[in-house]
Structures are given as structure tokens and as C-alpha cells.
């Protein structure tokens, strides 16, 4: 099973131990599924973790450890543009849909209820679900 974790889920795993995002991240570390990421997402994770409000609660070494761990995932390089007819409410989320399609993911897990990904429901064969739903259905 191939899974994409939105950057907000990855950050949630670092911020709130034992919450659904952390449970999912630990399940990946334990080999329960294949994580699909991309160089674009790794760059976003590094960049966002330096925002002042996050930098104060996320030690750089924890973010660095996560990024290093994610190098063992399926890391996609340059992502193809989205096919015609696939639109996103938030252009910053386009890379997640591109990852879902290019990485042939089964799930895209996101905690962002405002960006429109959850309302979409799927991208290619990937179901788009919340961390809690993923934990209940899969883990």
C-alpha cells in the first residue's frame, strides 16, 4: 500500500506525539506501508518548519531526523503537471495531487479541511482521507 502524508500531517506527528499523525508516521517507520514523497514536499517541510511559530516548538534536529527518515521513502523527483480537468482550490496543494497520480498512491492523508482536498475525495486511485479516518480504516 502506497500512502502520501500531507506536510501538515508530518508536522502534526512532530508537534503532537501519540495523536493520529504520529501513529501514522510510526506505522510507516515500522514498515506497515510505503510512504510516497517528493523533493518538492521535502523542500516544503524544511521551509515550513522554519516559520517562527513552528520554529519555537519544533527543534531543528527533530525535523532533520524526519527528513532523513523520509529519504528511505519512495521519493519522486520532478512531478508532472496535473492533467486537464484536475483543479485544486489551493495551488500550493497541486503537488500533492501530482504525487498521488505519479506515485500511484492508494491514500493521500491530509488534516487540511479548508483547502478542498478532503472534499475532492480522491485523486486517481488514491482516497483522500483525514488522519483519524486512515487510522480507523487501515491501522
N, CA, C and O atoms as a DFTB+ gen file, in Angstrom:
556 C
 N C O
     1  1       0.848      -1.174       0.000
     2  2       0.000       0.000       0.000
     3  2       0.894       1.237       0.000
     4  3       1.843       1.336       0.778
     5  1       0.571       2.181      -0.891
     6  2       1.345       3.419      -1.035
     7  2       0.530       4.590      -0.474
     8  3      -0.645       4.765      -0.798
     9  1       1.187       5.383       0.376
    10  2       0.495       6.448       1.092
    11  2       1.284       7.747       0.988
    12  3       2.511       7.760       1.089
    13  1       0.552       8.837       0.783
    14  2       1.128      10.180       0.820
    15  2       0.599      10.862       2.067
    16  3      -0.604      10.857       2.326
    17  1       1.502      11.448       2.838
    18  2       1.117      12.223       4.011
    19  2       1.320      13.695       3.694
    20  3       2.431      14.121       3.378
    21  1       0.255      14.465       3.779
    22  2       0.351      15.907       3.577
    23  2       1.377      16.448       4.577
    24  3       1.570      15.878       5.650
    25  1       2.012      17.523       4.222
    26  2       3.018      18.122       5.096
    27  2       2.413      18.479       6.444
    28  3       3.103      18.400       7.460
    29  1       1.143      18.871       6.482
    30  2       0.521      19.191       7.769
    31  2       0.413      17.960       8.665
    32  3       0.436      18.089       9.889
    33  1       0.297      16.783       8.084
    34  2       0.257      15.543       8.861
    35  2       1.651      15.238       9.408
    36  3       1.796      14.838      10.563
    37  1       2.665      15.428       8.581
    38  2       4.033      15.198       9.044
    39  2       4.388      16.139      10.189
    40  3       4.975      15.717      11.186
    41  1       4.033      17.409      10.044
    42  2       4.300      18.369      11.124
    43  2       3.494      18.014      12.368
    44  3       3.987      18.142      13.488
    45  1       2.255      17.568      12.171
    46  2       1.431      17.146      13.296
    47  2       2.060      16.001      14.067
    48  3       1.936      15.931      15.289
    49  1       2.733      15.102      13.362
    50  2       3.417      13.986      14.030
    51  2       4.534      14.497      14.940
    52  3       4.786      13.928      16.003
    53  1       5.192      15.561      14.523
    54  2       6.269      16.139      15.338
    55  2       5.728      16.969      16.503
    56  3       6.338      17.021      17.571
    57  1       4.594      17.609      16.293
    58  2       4.045      18.528      17.294
    59  2       3.295      17.784      18.394
    60  3       3.399      18.141      19.567
    61  1       2.544      16.759      18.022
    62  2       1.657      16.096      18.972
    63  2       1.909      14.590      19.027
    64  3       1.259      13.824      18.316
    65  1       2.847      14.167      19.865
    66  2       3.101      12.725      19.992
    67  2       1.834      11.971      20.407
    68  3       1.063      12.431      21.250
    69  1       1.650      10.827      19.806
    70  2       0.559       9.904      20.092
    71  2      -0.781      10.304      19.485
    72  3      -1.763       9.588      19.678
    73  1      -0.861      11.423      18.755
    74  2      -2.061      11.753      18.004
    75  2      -2.083      10.937      16.724
    76  3      -1.090      10.284      16.404
    77  1      -3.186      10.952      15.978
    78  2      -3.255      10.175      14.742
    79  2      -2.089      10.418      13.771
    80  3      -1.581       9.446      13.211
    81  1      -1.635      11.667      13.540
    82  2      -0.491      11.833      12.635
    83  2       0.761      11.084      13.120
    84  3       1.481      10.491      12.317
    85  1       1.012      11.115      14.424
    86  2       2.176      10.410      14.965
    87  2       2.008       8.898      14.844
    88  3       2.967       8.186      14.543
    89  1       0.802       8.412      15.077
    90  2       0.525       6.971      14.935
    91  2       0.808       6.535      13.498
    92  3       1.398       5.479      13.270
    93  1       0.386       7.352      12.532
    94  2       0.602       7.029      11.116
    95  2       2.089       7.056      10.781
    96  3       2.600       6.142      10.134
    97  1       2.779       8.101      11.219
    98  2       4.219       8.209      10.944
    99  2       4.978       7.017      11.532
   100  3       5.857       6.453      10.881
   101  1       4.635       6.640      12.758
   102  2       5.304       5.487      13.391
   103  2       4.962       4.177      12.672
   104  3       5.796       3.275      12.592
   105  1       3.745       4.076      12.155
   106  2       3.365       2.877      11.394
   107  2       4.220       2.773      10.136
   108  3       4.642       1.679       9.763
   109  1       4.478       3.908       9.477
   110  2       5.366       3.878       8.310
   111  2       6.773       3.453       8.726
   112  3       7.383       2.605       8.076
   113  1       7.289       4.041       9.811
   114  2       8.632       3.669      10.270
   115  2       8.716       2.175      10.576
   116  3       9.772       1.564      10.410
   117  1       7.610       1.589      11.021
   118  2       7.562       0.161      11.340
   119  2       7.346      -0.706      10.101
   120  3       7.296      -1.931      10.206
   121  1       7.217      -0.075       8.917
   122  2       7.090      -0.840       7.684
   123  2       5.683      -1.277       7.343
   124  3       5.506      -2.209       6.558
   125  1       4.669      -0.630       7.912
   126  2       3.281      -1.037       7.660
   127  2       2.770      -0.607       6.292
   128  3       1.792      -1.170       5.800
   129  1       3.408       0.379       5.667
   130  2       3.027       0.828       4.329
   131  2       4.216       1.541       3.712
   132  3       5.182       1.873       4.398
   133  1       4.135       1.773       2.401
   134  2       5.167       2.524       1.685
   135  2       4.767       3.993       1.652
   136  3       3.658       4.331       1.237
   137  1       5.658       4.849       2.084
   138  2       5.421       6.283       2.042
   139  2       5.926       6.822       0.715
   140  3       7.032       6.502       0.279
   141  1       5.100       7.647       0.078
   142  2       5.487       8.317      -1.163
   143  2       5.645       9.799      -0.838
   144  3       4.751      10.417      -0.261
   145  1       6.779      10.356      -1.211
   146  2       7.035      11.778      -1.019
   147  2       7.690      12.307      -2.290
   148  3       7.777      11.602      -3.296
   149  1       8.140      13.534      -2.235
   150  2       8.802      14.124      -3.392
   151  2       9.822      15.137      -2.905
   152  3       9.795      15.578      -1.755
   153  1      10.714      15.491      -3.805
   154  2      11.682      16.533      -3.441
   155  2      10.938      17.831      -3.125
   156  3      11.371      18.589      -2.257
   157  1       9.831      18.098      -3.814
   158  2       9.040      19.301      -3.529
   159  2       8.497      19.272      -2.101
   160  3       8.512      20.294      -1.414
   161  1       8.022      18.120      -1.650
   162  2       7.490      18.032      -0.296
   163  2       8.602      18.142       0.743
   164  3       8.426      18.796       1.771
   165  1       9.732      17.515       0.488
   166  2      10.838      17.623       1.433
   167  2      11.294      19.074       1.560
   168  3      11.618      19.534       2.655
   169  1      11.318      19.788       0.444
   170  2      11.661      21.213       0.481
   171  2      10.623      21.993       1.279
   172  3      10.968      22.868       2.073
   173  1       9.337      21.667       1.060
   174  2       8.274      22.359       1.794
   175  2       8.385      22.087       3.291
   176  3       8.214      23.001       4.097
   177  1       8.665      20.865       3.668
   178  2       8.798      20.502       5.078
   179  2       9.925      21.302       5.732
   180  3       9.762      21.829       6.832
   181  1      11.052      21.389       5.059
   182  2      12.171      22.182       5.597
   183  2      11.786      23.652       5.730
   184  3      12.055      24.280       6.754
   185  1      11.156      24.197       4.689
   186  2      10.799      25.622       4.666
   187  2       9.765      25.962       5.739
   188  3       9.948      26.908       6.505
   189  1       8.692      25.196       5.791
   190  2       7.599      25.483       6.719
   191  2       8.057      25.316       8.167
   192  3       7.610      26.052       9.046
   193  1       8.931      24.369       8.415
   194  2       9.393      24.141       9.796
   195  2      10.206      25.321      10.322
   196  3      10.445      25.422      11.526
   197  1      10.628      26.202       9.438
   198  2      11.386      27.389       9.853
   199  2      10.499      28.600      10.119
   200  3      10.999      29.649      10.526
   201  1       9.184      28.474       9.897
   202  2       8.283      29.575      10.217
   203  2       8.413      29.872      11.711
   204  3       8.517      28.943      12.511
   205  1       8.409      31.146      12.102
   206  2       8.618      31.491      13.512
   207  2       7.706      30.745      14.487
   208  3       8.166      30.293      15.536
   209  1       6.409      30.609      14.152
   210  2       5.511      29.943      15.109
   211  2       5.828      28.456      15.260
   212  3       5.565      27.880      16.316
   213  1       6.388      27.823      14.229
   214  2       6.758      26.412      14.335
   215  2       8.172      26.232      14.849
   216  3       8.455      25.297      15.597
   217  1       9.050      27.122      14.450
   218  2      10.452      27.022      14.866
   219  2      10.583      27.025      16.385
   220  3      11.474      26.384      16.943
   221  1       9.684      27.753      17.047
   222  2       9.756      27.840      18.503
   223  2       9.331      26.547      19.196
   224  3       9.697      26.322      20.350
   225  1       8.560      25.687      18.509
   226  2       8.106      24.444      19.147
   227  2       8.703      23.186      18.515
   228  3       8.565      22.091      19.060
   229  1       9.366      23.342      17.363
   230  2       9.957      22.187      16.684
   231  2      11.476      22.315      16.645
   232  3      12.009      23.111      15.872
   233  1      12.162      21.556      17.454
   234  2      13.623      21.606      17.375
   235  2      14.102      21.159      15.986
   236  3      13.588      20.194      15.421
   237  1      15.077      21.866      15.457
   238  2      15.593      21.583      14.106
   239  2      16.042      20.136      13.966
   240  3      15.878      19.540      12.902
   241  1      16.606      19.564      15.025
   242  2      17.106      18.183      14.907
   243  2      15.962      17.187      14.702
   244  3      16.160      16.162      14.050
   245  1      14.756      17.466      15.251
   246  2      13.626      16.553      15.043
   247  2      13.135      16.620      13.605
   248  3      12.807      15.599      13.001
   249  1      13.088      17.837      13.064
   250  2      12.703      17.989      11.663
   251  2      13.747      17.317      10.777
   252  3      13.399      16.607       9.834
   253  1      15.020      17.538      11.076
   254  2      16.102      16.926      10.307
   255  2      16.034      15.406      10.331
   256  3      16.262      14.758       9.310
   257  1      15.724      14.839      11.483
   258  2      15.584      13.385      11.593
   259  2      14.444      12.886      10.713
   260  3      14.573      11.863      10.041
   261  1      13.315      13.620      10.720
   262  2      12.180      13.215       9.885
   263  2      12.566      13.281       8.409
   264  3      12.291      12.344       7.659
   265  1      13.193      14.363       7.989
   266  2      13.599      14.497       6.589
   267  2      14.564      13.379       6.215
   268  3      14.441      12.792       5.140
   269  1      15.513      13.080       7.082
   270  2      16.454      11.984       6.805
   271  2      15.725      10.649       6.712
   272  3      16.020       9.844       5.828
   273  1      14.784      10.407       7.607
   274  2      13.998       9.168       7.545
   275  2      13.236       9.082       6.231
   276  3      13.144       8.012       5.629
   277  1      12.690      10.205       5.789
   278  2      11.882      10.209       4.568
   279  2      12.708       9.954       3.315
   280  3      12.147       9.666       2.258
   281  1      14.018      10.053       3.411
   282  2      14.872       9.702       2.269
   283  2      14.749       8.213       1.942
   284  3      15.101       7.789       0.842
   285  1      14.254       7.421       2.891
   286  2      14.050       5.972       2.669
   287  2      12.707       5.680       2.020
   288  3      12.432       4.540       1.645
   289  1      11.866       6.705       1.887
   290  2      10.559       6.534       1.254
   291  2      10.727       6.486      -0.261
   292  3      11.839       6.591      -0.778
   293  1       9.624       6.329      -0.955
   294  2       9.619       6.449      -2.411
   295  2       9.652       7.957      -2.680
   296  3       8.651       8.645      -2.481
   297  1      10.803       8.469      -3.133
   298  2      10.967       9.906      -3.346
   299  2      10.875      10.194      -4.842
   300  3      11.719       9.771      -5.632
   301  1       9.831      10.923      -5.202
   302  2       9.635      11.303      -6.597
   303  2      10.417      12.582      -6.869
   304  3      10.453      13.483      -6.031
   305  1      11.036      12.659      -8.027
   306  2      11.769      13.860      -8.419
   307  2      10.813      14.891      -8.988
   308  3       9.847      15.280      -8.332
   309  1      11.077      15.326     -10.189
   310  2      10.221      16.319     -10.850
   311  2       8.830      15.728     -11.055
   312  3       8.681      14.634     -11.599
   313  1       7.827      16.457     -10.619
   314  2       6.446      15.995     -10.744
   315  2       5.840      16.495     -12.044
   316  3       6.089      17.631     -12.448
   317  1       5.047      15.658     -12.702
   318  2       4.392      16.102     -13.939
   319  2       3.285      17.098     -13.606
   320  3       2.770      17.106     -12.488
   321  1       2.921      17.931     -14.568
   322  2       1.783      18.833     -14.331
   323  2       0.508      18.003     -14.183
   324  3       0.419      16.877     -14.673
   325  1      -0.466      18.581     -13.503
   326  2      -1.743      17.888     -13.350
   327  2      -2.441      17.785     -14.696
   328  3      -2.383      18.720     -15.495
   329  1      -3.095      16.672     -14.956
   330  2      -3.845      16.540     -16.211
   331  2      -4.967      17.574     -16.290
   332  3      -5.440      18.075     -15.270
   333  1      -5.380      17.882     -17.509
   334  2      -6.502      18.794     -17.707
   335  2      -7.717      18.268     -16.954
   336  3      -7.970      17.064     -16.909
   337  1      -8.451      19.187     -16.370
   338  2      -9.666      18.810     -15.662
   339  2      -9.469      18.558     -14.180
   340  3     -10.448      18.422     -13.447
   341  1      -8.228      18.492     -13.722
   342  2      -7.975      18.328     -12.293
   343  2      -7.548      19.677     -11.754
   344  3      -6.447      20.159     -12.024
   345  1      -8.447      20.275     -10.985
   346  2      -8.201      21.593     -10.425
   347  2      -8.069      21.487      -8.913
   348  3      -8.592      20.561      -8.294
   349  1      -7.366      22.445      -8.330
   350  2      -7.227      22.498      -6.879
   351  2      -7.635      23.880      -6.393
   352  3      -7.404      24.887      -7.063
   353  1      -8.248      23.907      -5.212
   354  2      -8.632      25.188      -4.615
   355  2      -7.394      25.968      -4.184
   356  3      -7.333      27.186      -4.345
   357  1      -6.416      25.265      -3.641
   358  2      -5.184      25.889      -3.161
   359  2      -4.042      25.439      -4.069
   360  3      -3.666      24.267      -4.048
   361  1      -3.485      26.349      -4.864
   362  2      -2.400      25.965      -5.783
   363  2      -1.200      25.343      -5.078
   364  3      -0.435      24.599      -5.691
   365  1      -1.032      25.646      -3.784
   366  2       0.073      25.060      -3.033
   367  2      -0.123      23.565      -2.792
   368  3       0.816      22.875      -2.394
   369  1      -1.324      23.064      -3.026
   370  2      -1.600      21.634      -2.848
   371  2      -1.526      20.843      -4.146
   372  3      -1.695      19.624      -4.135
   373  1      -1.278      21.513      -5.259
   374  2      -1.226      20.816      -6.547
   375  2      -0.184      19.706      -6.542
   376  3      -0.394      18.653      -7.143
   377  1       0.942      19.937      -5.865
   378  2       1.989      18.913      -5.860
   379  2       1.529      17.647      -5.154
   380  3       2.003      16.559      -5.481
   381  1       0.611      17.761      -4.188
   382  2       0.104      16.566      -3.507
   383  2      -0.714      15.698      -4.462
   384  3      -0.581      14.474      -4.471
   385  1      -1.552      16.337      -5.256
   386  2      -2.324      15.577      -6.241
   387  2      -1.411      14.989      -7.305
   388  3      -1.612      13.855      -7.741
   389  1      -0.402      15.759      -7.727
   390  2       0.559      15.237      -8.701
   391  2       1.306      14.035      -8.121
   392  3       1.562      13.063      -8.832
   393  1       1.653      14.097      -6.841
   394  2       2.319      12.961      -6.191
   395  2       1.395      11.745      -6.159
   396  3       1.827      10.620      -6.411
   397  1       0.120      11.983      -5.847
   398  2      -0.837      10.870      -5.778
   399  2      -0.941      10.167      -7.117
   400  3      -0.983       8.938      -7.176
   401  1      -0.983      10.942      -8.195
   402  2      -1.105      10.358      -9.529
   403  2       0.202       9.707      -9.965
   404  3       0.202       8.549     -10.383
   405  1       1.316      10.435      -9.875
   406  2       2.602       9.910     -10.336
   407  2       3.095       8.762      -9.462
   408  3       3.739       7.835      -9.954
   409  1       2.792       8.823      -8.163
   410  2       3.256       7.789      -7.242
   411  2       2.317       6.619      -7.104
   412  3       2.574       5.703      -6.323
   413  1       1.205       6.637      -7.866
   414  2       0.216       5.567      -7.816
   415  2      -0.172       5.228      -6.381
   416  3      -0.187       4.067      -5.975
   417  1      -0.486       6.288      -5.625
   418  2      -0.808       6.132      -4.206
   419  2      -2.201       5.546      -4.008
   420  3      -3.096       5.718      -4.835
   421  1      -2.354       4.858      -2.900
   422  2      -3.652       4.322      -2.504
   423  2      -4.395       5.296      -1.596
   424  3      -5.625       5.337      -1.588
   425  1      -3.628       6.086      -0.824
   426  2      -4.203       7.072       0.092
   427  2      -3.395       8.352       0.058
   428  3      -2.174       8.332      -0.095
   429  1      -4.091       9.459       0.201
   430  2      -3.487      10.758       0.477
   431  2      -4.123      11.204       1.787
   432  3      -5.335      11.408       1.856
   433  1      -3.310      11.353       2.818
   434  2      -3.809      11.680       4.146
   435  2      -3.535      13.153       4.424
   436  3      -2.388      13.598       4.375
   437  1      -4.597      13.911       4.718
   438  2      -4.455      15.339       4.989
   439  2      -5.332      15.743       6.171
   440  3      -6.394      15.166       6.407
   441  1      -4.863      16.743       6.902
   442  2      -5.641      17.294       8.011
   443  2      -6.236      18.642       7.641
   444  3      -6.892      19.274       8.468
   445  1      -6.017      19.088       6.418
   446  2      -6.460      20.410       5.991
   447  2      -7.883      20.336       5.452
   448  3      -8.107      19.880       4.330
   449  1      -8.826      20.779       6.243
   450  2     -10.239      20.720       5.861
   451  2     -10.659      21.911       5.010
   452  3     -11.740      21.892       4.421
   453  1      -9.821      22.955       4.933
   454  2     -10.217      24.162       4.206
   455  2      -9.730      24.190       2.767
   456  3     -10.296      24.920       1.953
   457  1      -8.714      23.431       2.426
   458  2      -8.094      23.538       1.100
   459  2      -8.877      22.830      -0.007
   460  3      -8.595      23.046      -1.186
   461  1      -9.839      22.003       0.341
   462  2     -10.651      21.342      -0.666
   463  2     -10.209      19.939      -1.040
   464  3     -10.897      19.271      -1.811
   465  1      -9.085      19.473      -0.521
   466  2      -8.637      18.119      -0.865
   467  2      -9.590      17.064      -0.321
   468  3      -9.943      16.121      -1.029
   469  1     -10.004      17.216       0.923
   470  2     -10.910      16.220       1.506
   471  2     -12.245      16.189       0.770
   472  3     -12.829      15.121       0.585
   473  1     -12.726      17.349       0.352
   474  2     -13.988      17.405      -0.368
   475  2     -13.880      16.709      -1.726
   476  3     -14.867      16.184      -2.240
   477  1     -12.684      16.709      -2.299
   478  2     -12.449      16.034      -3.581
   479  2     -12.693      14.537      -3.425
   480  3     -13.297      13.921      -4.303
   481  1     -12.236      13.944      -2.330
   482  2     -12.485      12.530      -2.056
   483  2     -11.481      11.564      -2.634
   484  3     -11.199      10.527      -2.034
   485  1     -10.926      11.895      -3.813
   486  2      -9.944      11.000      -4.421
   487  2      -9.128      11.761      -5.455
   488  3      -9.504      12.835      -5.924
   489  1      -8.000      11.155      -5.787
   490  2      -7.136      11.646      -6.873
   491  2      -6.570      10.404      -7.534
   492  3      -5.761       9.696      -6.935
   493  1      -6.990      10.131      -8.772
   494  2      -6.607       8.862      -9.377
   495  2      -7.202       7.756      -8.534
   496  3      -8.394       7.772      -8.229
   497  1      -6.374       6.791      -8.155
   498  2      -6.889       5.709      -7.310
   499  2      -6.763       6.009      -5.820
   500  3      -7.240       5.237      -4.989
   501  1      -6.120       7.133      -5.478
   502  2      -5.883       7.473      -4.071
   503  2      -7.139       8.055      -3.420
   504  3      -7.721       9.023      -3.910
   505  1      -7.533       7.450      -2.321
   506  2      -8.591       8.025      -1.497
   507  2      -7.970       9.136      -0.658
   508  3      -6.864       8.981      -0.140
   509  1      -8.673      10.246      -0.525
   510  2      -8.180      11.369       0.280
   511  2      -8.948      11.358       1.593
   512  3     -10.165      11.536       1.614
   513  1      -8.224      11.148       2.688
   514  2      -8.856      10.955       3.993
   515  2      -8.109      11.740       5.079
   516  3      -6.974      12.176       4.883
   517  1      -8.769      11.905       6.217
   518  2      -8.152      12.529       7.384
   519  2      -7.259      11.506       8.089
   520  3      -7.383      10.305       7.850
   521  1      -6.363      11.978       8.953
   522  2      -5.555      11.030       9.729
   523  2      -6.411      10.075      10.567
   524  3      -6.120       8.881      10.636
   525  1      -7.456      10.592      11.198
   526  2      -8.302       9.726      12.018
   527  2      -8.969       8.650      11.170
   528  3      -9.028       7.492      11.585
   529  1      -9.468       9.002      10.001
   530  2     -10.097       8.027       9.108
   531  2      -9.080       6.989       8.653
   532  3      -9.385       5.797       8.625
   533  1      -7.873       7.427       8.296
   534  2      -6.841       6.486       7.874
   535  2      -6.530       5.498       8.993
   536  3      -6.416       4.297       8.750
   537  1      -6.393       6.004      10.218
   538  2      -6.120       5.106      11.345
   539  2      -7.236       4.096      11.537
   540  3      -6.975       2.917      11.772
   541  1      -8.486       4.552      11.438
   542  2      -9.624       3.659      11.648
   543  2      -9.757       2.625      10.540
   544  3     -10.099       1.474      10.811
   545  1      -9.492       3.016       9.295
   546  2      -9.674       2.098       8.162
   547  2      -8.491       1.171       7.943
   548  3      -8.669       0.019       7.545
   549  1      -7.275       1.666       8.199
   550  2      -6.090       0.944       7.757
   551  2      -5.239       0.403       8.900
   552  3      -4.735      -0.717       8.813
   553  1      -5.072       1.163       9.950
   554  2      -4.130       0.753      11.004
   555  2      -4.809       0.020      12.137
   556  3      -4.148      -0.385      13.093
